[in-house]
Amino acid sequence: MGNSALKAHLETAQKTGVFQLTGKGLTEFPEDLQKLTSNLRTIDLSNNKIELLPPLIGKFSFLKSLALNNNKLTALPEELCKLKKLETLHLNGNHLRQLPAAFGQLSALKTLSLSGNQLRTVPTQLCGLRQLDVVDLSKNQIQNVPDTVGELQAIELNLNQNQISQISVQISHCPRLKVLRLEENCLELSMLPQSILSDSQISLLAVEGNLFEIKKLRELEGYDKYMERFTATKKKFA
């Protein structure tokens, strides 16, 4: 990646507000981008080898979308949390174990993808995000879903391919949760809160690949109520 190529990318980005440089073997965040802190709305540096996101990321105050899929990030800087306009954050396929303490300040965030990292729990910081629609935490090392999850505002929560054996009953109190994906975890049927079926907003519950047969789910109290929601939602989208 020569300087002239980078310069051309920067010139394009200045006009379009989009900086995309994927699969170029970059080992660090391009410092030259800071010349464009007021221009950029979108940054995509996926499929590189970036290990560190520098504090200057906090200066991109108009940024709406940031993608750093398939890099080598082990942590995120607190400065990231200053991005008040950020709506989409894609960090799939990194080595993240946790989120910054101030992550709940990303008040415009709608879509968060953290698939394929090393998270061990559902980050409590997510519960402060009022605009959140979709959260993807699949392919991590999450073992339980804590009580705080009841405050999550998301419409869809993807927890597929984790090691979940326990789920707080509070999940049925999520005010907007419609889609809950729990495929390929370590759940016994007795550990699935029945209130998800009988007393929640959830209209799509995906639980294939756990420690029980799907047909056993149909015998649980509340399954009829769940099917009513499921069918009503299907009609709406048909």
PDB file of C-alpha atoms in Angstrom:
ATOM      1  CA  MET A   1       0.000   0.000   0.000  1.00  0.00           C
ATOM      2  CA  GLY A   2       1.953   3.038  -1.261  1.00  0.00           C
ATOM      3  CA  ASN A   3       1.491   6.616  -0.130  1.00  0.00           C
ATOM      4  CA  SER A   4       0.041   7.652  -3.491  1.00  0.00           C
ATOM      5  CA  ALA A   5      -2.642   4.950  -3.230  1.00  0.00           C
ATOM      6  CA  LEU A   6      -3.510   6.093   0.281  1.00  0.00           C
ATOM      7  CA  LYS A   7      -3.618   9.688  -0.902  1.00  0.00           C
ATOM      8  CA  ALA A   8      -6.061   8.763  -3.670  1.00  0.00           C
ATOM      9  CA  HIS A   9      -8.263   7.005  -1.099  1.00  0.00           C
ATOM     10  CA  LEU A  10      -8.150  10.058   1.149  1.00  0.00           C
ATOM     11  CA  GLU A  11      -9.139  12.373  -1.708  1.00  0.00           C
ATOM     12  CA  THR A  12     -12.102  10.151  -2.575  1.00  0.00           C
ATOM     13  CA  ALA A  13     -13.091   9.994   1.076  1.00  0.00           C
ATOM     14  CA  GLN A  14     -13.009  13.769   1.347  1.00  0.00           C
ATOM     15  CA  LYS A  15     -15.615  14.003  -1.426  1.00  0.00           C
ATOM     16  CA  THR A  16     -17.789  11.011  -0.505  1.00  0.00           C
ATOM     17  CA  GLY A  17     -17.491  10.847   3.285  1.00  0.00           C
ATOM     18  CA  VAL A  18     -16.622   7.151   2.921  1.00  0.00           C
ATOM     19  CA  PHE A  19     -13.199   5.661   3.601  1.00  0.00           C
ATOM     20  CA  GLN A  20     -12.953   1.997   2.679  1.00  0.00           C
ATOM     21  CA  LEU A  21      -9.684   0.108   2.698  1.00  0.00           C
ATOM     22  CA  THR A  22     -10.243  -3.608   3.218  1.00  0.00           C
ATOM     23  CA  GLY A  23      -7.966  -6.617   2.877  1.00  0.00           C
ATOM     24  CA  LYS A  24      -4.747  -4.623   2.429  1.00  0.00           C
ATOM     25  CA  GLY A  25      -2.771  -6.091   5.322  1.00  0.00           C
ATOM     26  CA  LEU A  26      -2.821  -2.837   7.283  1.00  0.00           C
ATOM     27  CA  THR A  27      -1.281  -3.275  10.717  1.00  0.00           C
ATOM     28  CA  GLU A  28      -2.415   0.076  12.050  1.00  0.00           C
ATOM     29  CA  PHE A  29      -5.213   2.600  11.755  1.00  0.00           C
ATOM     30  CA  PRO A  30      -4.157   5.146   9.085  1.00  0.00           C
ATOM     31  CA  GLU A  31      -3.125   8.283  11.016  1.00  0.00           C
ATOM     32  CA  ASP A  32      -3.762  10.424   7.912  1.00  0.00           C
ATOM     33  CA  LEU A  33      -7.465   9.863   8.398  1.00  0.00           C
ATOM     34  CA  GLN A  34      -7.463  12.478  11.143  1.00  0.00           C
ATOM     35  CA  LYS A  35      -7.350  15.156   8.431  1.00  0.00           C
ATOM     36  CA  LEU A  36     -10.902  14.059   7.613  1.00  0.00           C
ATOM     37  CA  THR A  37     -12.476  14.011  11.074  1.00  0.00           C
ATOM     38  CA  SER A  38     -15.280  16.342   9.987  1.00  0.00           C
ATOM     39  CA  ASN A  39     -15.847  14.707   6.557  1.00  0.00           C
ATOM     40  CA  LEU A  40     -16.118  11.039   7.315  1.00  0.00           C
ATOM     41  CA  ARG A  41     -19.464   9.324   7.856  1.00  0.00           C
ATOM     42  CA  THR A  42     -18.237   5.784   7.124  1.00  0.00           C
ATOM     43  CA  ILE A  43     -14.973   3.980   7.838  1.00  0.00           C
ATOM     44  CA  ASP A  44     -14.440   0.361   6.761  1.00  0.00           C
ATOM     45  CA  LEU A  45     -11.071  -1.216   7.561  1.00  0.00           C
ATOM     46  CA  SER A  46     -12.246  -4.844   7.637  1.00  0.00           C
ATOM     47  CA  ASN A  47     -10.008  -7.812   6.809  1.00  0.00           C
ATOM     48  CA  ASN A  48      -6.734  -6.219   7.864  1.00  0.00           C
ATOM     49  CA  LYS A  49      -4.289  -6.888  10.718  1.00  0.00           C
ATOM     50  CA  ILE A  50      -4.988  -3.891  12.926  1.00  0.00           C
ATOM     51  CA  GLU A  51      -4.190  -4.595  16.586  1.00  0.00           C
ATOM     52  CA  LEU A  52      -5.007  -1.230  18.077  1.00  0.00           C
ATOM     53  CA  LEU A  53      -7.637   1.428  17.547  1.00  0.00           C
ATOM     54  CA  PRO A  54      -5.964   4.748  18.485  1.00  0.00           C
ATOM     55  CA  PRO A  55      -7.592   7.329  20.806  1.00  0.00           C
ATOM     56  CA  LEU A  56      -7.947   9.689  17.814  1.00  0.00           C
ATOM     57  CA  ILE A  57     -10.989   7.606  16.766  1.00  0.00           C
ATOM     58  CA  GLY A  58     -12.919   9.773  19.238  1.00  0.00           C
ATOM     59  CA  LYS A  59     -12.407  12.816  16.991  1.00  0.00           C
ATOM     60  CA  PHE A  60     -14.605  11.509  14.155  1.00  0.00           C
ATOM     61  CA  SER A  61     -17.669  13.176  15.607  1.00  0.00           C
ATOM     62  CA  PHE A  62     -19.827  12.754  12.467  1.00  0.00           C
ATOM     63  CA  LEU A  63     -19.079   9.057  11.978  1.00  0.00           C
ATOM     64  CA  LYS A  64     -22.210   6.941  11.463  1.00  0.00           C
ATOM     65  CA  SER A  65     -20.693   3.597  10.535  1.00  0.00           C
ATOM     66  CA  LEU A  66     -17.477   1.887  11.614  1.00  0.00           C
ATOM     67  CA  ALA A  67     -16.443  -1.577  10.420  1.00  0.00           C
ATOM     68  CA  LEU A  68     -13.333  -3.374  11.632  1.00  0.00           C
ATOM     69  CA  ASN A  69     -14.335  -6.993  10.999  1.00  0.00           C
ATOM     70  CA  ASN A  70     -11.580  -9.601  10.943  1.00  0.00           C
ATOM     71  CA  ASN A  71      -8.730  -7.658  12.467  1.00  0.00           C
ATOM     72  CA  LYS A  72      -6.635  -8.378  15.564  1.00  0.00           C
ATOM     73  CA  LEU A  73      -8.197  -6.033  18.100  1.00  0.00           C
ATOM     74  CA  THR A  74      -7.932  -7.175  21.720  1.00  0.00           C
ATOM     75  CA  ALA A  75      -9.440  -4.027  23.279  1.00  0.00           C
ATOM     76  CA  LEU A  76     -11.248  -0.830  22.325  1.00  0.00           C
ATOM     77  CA  PRO A  77     -10.251   2.649  23.526  1.00  0.00           C
ATOM     78  CA  GLU A  78     -12.606   4.614  25.804  1.00  0.00           C
ATOM     79  CA  GLU A  79     -12.440   7.420  23.198  1.00  0.00           C
ATOM     80  CA  LEU A  80     -14.577   5.302  20.863  1.00  0.00           C
ATOM     81  CA  CYS A  81     -17.467   6.046  23.215  1.00  0.00           C
ATOM     82  CA  LYS A  82     -17.424   9.739  22.216  1.00  0.00           C
ATOM     83  CA  LEU A  83     -18.977   8.944  18.821  1.00  0.00           C
ATOM     84  CA  LYS A  84     -22.444  10.308  19.507  1.00  0.00           C
ATOM     85  CA  LYS A  85     -23.637   9.840  15.921  1.00  0.00           C
ATOM     86  CA  LEU A  86     -22.403   6.263  15.463  1.00  0.00           C
ATOM     87  CA  GLU A  87     -25.290   4.021  14.366  1.00  0.00           C
ATOM     88  CA  THR A  88     -23.504   0.901  13.121  1.00  0.00           C
ATOM     89  CA  LEU A  89     -20.497  -0.843  14.639  1.00  0.00           C
ATOM     90  CA  HIS A  90     -19.139  -4.080  13.149  1.00  0.00           C
ATOM     91  CA  LEU A  91     -16.339  -5.798  15.063  1.00  0.00           C
ATOM     92  CA  ASN A  92     -16.817  -9.449  14.070  1.00  0.00           C
ATOM     93  CA  GLY A  93     -13.814 -11.758  14.124  1.00  0.00           C
ATOM     94  CA  ASN A  94     -11.521  -9.961  16.556  1.00  0.00           C
ATOM     95  CA  HIS A  95     -10.125 -10.927  19.995  1.00  0.00           C
ATOM     96  CA  LEU A  96     -12.263  -8.684  22.206  1.00  0.00           C
ATOM     97  CA  ARG A  97     -12.914  -9.845  25.773  1.00  0.00           C
ATOM     98  CA  GLN A  98     -14.883  -6.821  26.951  1.00  0.00           C
ATOM     99  CA  LEU A  99     -16.236  -3.424  25.969  1.00  0.00           C
ATOM    100  CA  PRO A 100     -15.089  -0.046  27.317  1.00  0.00           C
ATOM    101  CA  ALA A 101     -16.830   1.051  30.528  1.00  0.00           C
ATOM    102  CA  ALA A 102     -18.365   4.090  28.787  1.00  0.00           C
ATOM    103  CA  PHE A 103     -19.768   2.059  25.859  1.00  0.00           C
ATOM    104  CA  GLY A 104     -23.307   2.981  26.965  1.00  0.00           C
ATOM    105  CA  GLN A 105     -22.612   6.551  25.829  1.00  0.00           C
ATOM    106  CA  LEU A 106     -22.875   5.533  22.158  1.00  0.00           C
ATOM    107  CA  SER A 107     -26.409   6.862  22.282  1.00  0.00           C
ATOM    108  CA  ALA A 108     -27.233   6.604  18.546  1.00  0.00           C
ATOM    109  CA  LEU A 109     -26.085   2.989  18.142  1.00  0.00           C
ATOM    110  CA  LYS A 110     -28.625   0.793  16.311  1.00  0.00           C
ATOM    111  CA  THR A 111     -26.610  -2.190  15.085  1.00  0.00           C
ATOM    112  CA  LEU A 112     -23.790  -3.897  16.967  1.00  0.00           C
ATOM    113  CA  SER A 113     -21.966  -6.979  15.662  1.00  0.00           C
ATOM    114  CA  LEU A 114     -19.458  -8.713  17.908  1.00  0.00           C
ATOM    115  CA  SER A 115     -19.637 -12.218  16.465  1.00  0.00           C
ATOM    116  CA  GLY A 116     -16.512 -14.341  16.789  1.00  0.00           C
ATOM    117  CA  ASN A 117     -14.820 -12.600  19.713  1.00  0.00           C
ATOM    118  CA  GLN A 118     -13.922 -13.776  23.230  1.00  0.00           C
ATOM    119  CA  LEU A 119     -16.707 -12.263  25.303  1.00  0.00           C
ATOM    120  CA  ARG A 120     -17.675 -14.311  28.356  1.00  0.00           C
ATOM    121  CA  THR A 121     -20.855 -12.462  29.249  1.00  0.00           C
ATOM    122  CA  VAL A 122     -23.494 -10.200  27.745  1.00  0.00           C
ATOM    123  CA  PRO A 123     -21.954  -6.745  28.353  1.00  0.00           C
ATOM    124  CA  THR A 124     -24.066  -4.755  30.840  1.00  0.00           C
ATOM    125  CA  GLN A 125     -23.118  -1.547  28.982  1.00  0.00           C
ATOM    126  CA  LEU A 126     -25.541  -2.546  26.209  1.00  0.00           C
ATOM    127  CA  CYS A 127     -28.511  -1.923  28.505  1.00  0.00           C
ATOM    128  CA  GLY A 128     -27.975   1.840  28.390  1.00  0.00           C
ATOM    129  CA  LEU A 129     -28.355   1.993  24.614  1.00  0.00           C
ATOM    130  CA  ARG A 130     -31.875   3.196  23.885  1.00  0.00           C
ATOM    131  CA  GLN A 131     -31.754   3.053  20.056  1.00  0.00           C
ATOM    132  CA  LEU A 132     -30.326  -0.443  19.798  1.00  0.00           C
ATOM    133  CA  ASP A 133     -32.122  -2.692  17.289  1.00  0.00           C
ATOM    134  CA  VAL A 134     -29.831  -5.613  16.526  1.00  0.00           C
ATOM    135  CA  VAL A 135     -27.109  -7.156  18.698  1.00  0.00           C
ATOM    136  CA  ASP A 136     -25.010 -10.047  17.388  1.00  0.00           C
ATOM    137  CA  LEU A 137     -22.986 -11.810  20.102  1.00  0.00           C
ATOM    138  CA  SER A 138     -22.821 -15.177  18.331  1.00  0.00           C
ATOM    139  CA  LYS A 139     -19.653 -17.315  18.374  1.00  0.00           C
ATOM    140  CA  ASN A 140     -18.280 -16.006  21.671  1.00  0.00           C
ATOM    141  CA  GLN A 141     -17.653 -17.776  25.000  1.00  0.00           C
ATOM    142  CA  ILE A 142     -20.750 -16.572  26.830  1.00  0.00           C
ATOM    143  CA  GLN A 143     -21.887 -19.021  29.514  1.00  0.00           C
ATOM    144  CA  ASN A 144     -24.803 -17.251  31.117  1.00  0.00           C
ATOM    145  CA  VAL A 145     -27.208 -14.411  30.426  1.00  0.00           C
ATOM    146  CA  PRO A 146     -27.391 -12.125  33.509  1.00  0.00           C
ATOM    147  CA  ASP A 147     -30.357 -10.340  35.127  1.00  0.00           C
ATOM    148  CA  THR A 148     -29.346  -6.999  33.600  1.00  0.00           C
ATOM    149  CA  VAL A 149     -30.453  -8.336  30.196  1.00  0.00           C
ATOM    150  CA  GLY A 150     -34.023  -7.358  31.137  1.00  0.00           C
ATOM    151  CA  GLU A 151     -33.144  -3.729  30.393  1.00  0.00           C
ATOM    152  CA  LEU A 152     -31.852  -4.433  26.897  1.00  0.00           C
ATOM    153  CA  GLN A 153     -33.752  -2.402  24.281  1.00  0.00           C
ATOM    154  CA  ALA A 154     -32.798  -4.524  21.265  1.00  0.00           C
ATOM    155  CA  ILE A 155     -35.362  -6.020  18.886  1.00  0.00           C
ATOM    156  CA  GLU A 156     -33.062  -8.904  17.928  1.00  0.00           C
ATOM    157  CA  LEU A 157     -30.451 -10.640  20.086  1.00  0.00           C
ATOM    158  CA  ASN A 158     -28.244 -13.295  18.520  1.00  0.00           C
ATOM    159  CA  LEU A 159     -26.493 -15.595  21.006  1.00  0.00           C
ATOM    160  CA  ASN A 160     -25.971 -18.561  18.674  1.00  0.00           C
ATOM    161  CA  GLN A 161     -22.883 -20.752  19.122  1.00  0.00           C
ATOM    162  CA  ASN A 162     -21.916 -19.799  22.646  1.00  0.00           C
ATOM    163  CA  GLN A 163     -21.697 -21.984  25.780  1.00  0.00           C
ATOM    164  CA  ILE A 164     -24.859 -20.734  27.440  1.00  0.00           C
ATOM    165  CA  SER A 165     -26.298 -23.017  30.101  1.00  0.00           C
ATOM    166  CA  GLN A 166     -28.197 -20.415  32.131  1.00  0.00           C
ATOM    167  CA  ILE A 167     -30.536 -17.570  31.164  1.00  0.00           C
ATOM    168  CA  SER A 168     -32.031 -15.060  33.537  1.00  0.00           C
ATOM    169  CA  VAL A 169     -35.820 -15.040  33.597  1.00  0.00           C
ATOM    170  CA  GLN A 170     -35.458 -11.251  33.217  1.00  0.00           C
ATOM    171  CA  ILE A 171     -34.969 -11.758  29.477  1.00  0.00           C
ATOM    172  CA  SER A 172     -38.738 -12.031  29.138  1.00  0.00           C
ATOM    173  CA  HIS A 173     -39.008  -8.408  30.395  1.00  0.00           C
ATOM    174  CA  CYS A 174     -37.061  -6.935  27.458  1.00  0.00           C
ATOM    175  CA  PRO A 175     -39.488  -4.294  26.207  1.00  0.00           C
ATOM    176  CA  ARG A 176     -38.764  -4.609  22.456  1.00  0.00           C
ATOM    177  CA  LEU A 177     -37.179  -8.041  22.057  1.00  0.00           C
ATOM    178  CA  LYS A 178     -38.875  -9.920  19.214  1.00  0.00           C
ATOM    179  CA  VAL A 179     -36.141 -12.268  17.970  1.00  0.00           C
ATOM    180  CA  LEU A 180     -34.002 -14.371  20.314  1.00  0.00           C
ATOM    181  CA  ARG A 181     -31.428 -16.712  18.785  1.00  0.00           C
ATOM    182  CA  LEU A 182     -29.929 -19.347  21.087  1.00  0.00           C
ATOM    183  CA  GLU A 183     -28.939 -22.071  18.629  1.00  0.00           C
ATOM    184  CA  GLU A 184     -26.031 -24.405  19.405  1.00  0.00           C
ATOM    185  CA  ASN A 185     -25.596 -23.665  23.104  1.00  0.00           C
ATOM    186  CA  CYS A 186     -25.580 -25.885  26.224  1.00  0.00           C
ATOM    187  CA  LEU A 187     -29.152 -25.334  27.402  1.00  0.00           C
ATOM    188  CA  GLU A 188     -31.178 -27.971  29.184  1.00  0.00           C
ATOM    189  CA  LEU A 189     -34.915 -27.519  28.659  1.00  0.00           C
ATOM    190  CA  SER A 190     -35.358 -26.842  32.390  1.00  0.00           C
ATOM    191  CA  MET A 191     -32.963 -23.878  32.092  1.00  0.00           C
ATOM    192  CA  LEU A 192     -35.058 -22.128  29.452  1.00  0.00           C
ATOM    193  CA  PRO A 193     -37.334 -19.677  31.326  1.00  0.00           C
ATOM    194  CA  GLN A 194     -40.955 -20.571  30.474  1.00  0.00           C
ATOM    195  CA  SER A 195     -41.858 -16.887  30.706  1.00  0.00           C
ATOM    196  CA  ILE A 196     -40.093 -16.430  27.348  1.00  0.00           C
ATOM    197  CA  LEU A 197     -42.997 -18.399  25.906  1.00  0.00           C
ATOM    198  CA  SER A 198     -45.865 -17.308  28.120  1.00  0.00           C
ATOM    199  CA  ASP A 199     -45.032 -13.754  29.041  1.00  0.00           C
ATOM    200  CA  SER A 200     -42.696 -11.906  26.665  1.00  0.00           C
ATOM    201  CA  GLN A 201     -42.712  -9.987  23.375  1.00  0.00           C
ATOM    202  CA  ILE A 202     -40.556 -12.649  21.699  1.00  0.00           C
ATOM    203  CA  SER A 203     -42.148 -13.951  18.507  1.00  0.00           C
ATOM    204  CA  LEU A 204     -39.179 -15.878  17.130  1.00  0.00           C
ATOM    205  CA  LEU A 205     -37.237 -18.162  19.459  1.00  0.00           C
ATOM    206  CA  ALA A 206     -34.492 -20.188  17.760  1.00  0.00           C
ATOM    207  CA  VAL A 207     -33.164 -22.938  20.050  1.00  0.00           C
ATOM    208  CA  GLU A 208     -32.052 -25.764  17.733  1.00  0.00           C
ATOM    209  CA  GLY A 209     -28.844 -27.553  18.683  1.00  0.00           C
ATOM    210  CA  ASN A 210     -29.144 -27.471  22.466  1.00  0.00           C
ATOM    211  CA  LEU A 211     -29.428 -30.318  24.989  1.00  0.00           C
ATOM    212  CA  PHE A 212     -33.091 -31.066  24.320  1.00  0.00           C
ATOM    213  CA  GLU A 213     -35.321 -32.090  21.445  1.00  0.00           C
ATOM    214  CA  ILE A 214     -37.286 -29.265  19.860  1.00  0.00           C
ATOM    215  CA  LYS A 215     -40.519 -31.224  20.131  1.00  0.00           C
ATOM    216  CA  LYS A 216     -40.161 -31.108  23.942  1.00  0.00           C
ATOM    217  CA  LEU A 217     -40.468 -27.330  23.717  1.00  0.00           C
ATOM    218  CA  ARG A 218     -44.021 -27.759  22.418  1.00  0.00           C
ATOM    219  CA  GLU A 219     -45.027 -29.477  25.641  1.00  0.00           C
ATOM    220  CA  LEU A 220     -44.115 -26.481  27.805  1.00  0.00           C
ATOM    221  CA  GLU A 221     -46.750 -24.285  29.347  1.00  0.00           C
ATOM    222  CA  GLY A 222     -47.006 -21.041  27.412  1.00  0.00           C
ATOM    223  CA  TYR A 223     -46.031 -22.572  24.054  1.00  0.00           C
ATOM    224  CA  ASP A 224     -49.518 -21.826  22.631  1.00  0.00           C
ATOM    225  CA  LYS A 225     -49.140 -18.160  23.568  1.00  0.00           C
ATOM    226  CA  TYR A 226     -45.747 -18.066  21.895  1.00  0.00           C
ATOM    227  CA  MET A 227     -47.204 -19.639  18.734  1.00  0.00           C
ATOM    228  CA  GLU A 228     -49.887 -16.948  18.625  1.00  0.00           C
ATOM    229  CA  ARG A 229     -47.201 -14.259  18.545  1.00  0.00           C
ATOM    230  CA  PHE A 230     -45.126 -16.250  16.061  1.00  0.00           C
ATOM    231  CA  THR A 231     -48.068 -16.657  13.671  1.00  0.00           C
ATOM    232  CA  ALA A 232     -49.197 -13.036  13.990  1.00  0.00           C
ATOM    233  CA  THR A 233     -45.695 -11.824  13.141  1.00  0.00           C
ATOM    234  CA  LYS A 234     -45.408 -14.171  10.176  1.00  0.00           C
ATOM    235  CA  LYS A 235     -48.667 -12.821   8.745  1.00  0.00           C
ATOM    236  CA  LYS A 236     -47.418  -9.287   9.126  1.00  0.00           C
ATOM    237  CA  PHE A 237     -44.290  -9.972   7.063  1.00  0.00           C
ATOM    238  CA  ALA A 238     -45.909 -12.282   4.529  1.00  0.00           C
TER     239      ALA A 238
END
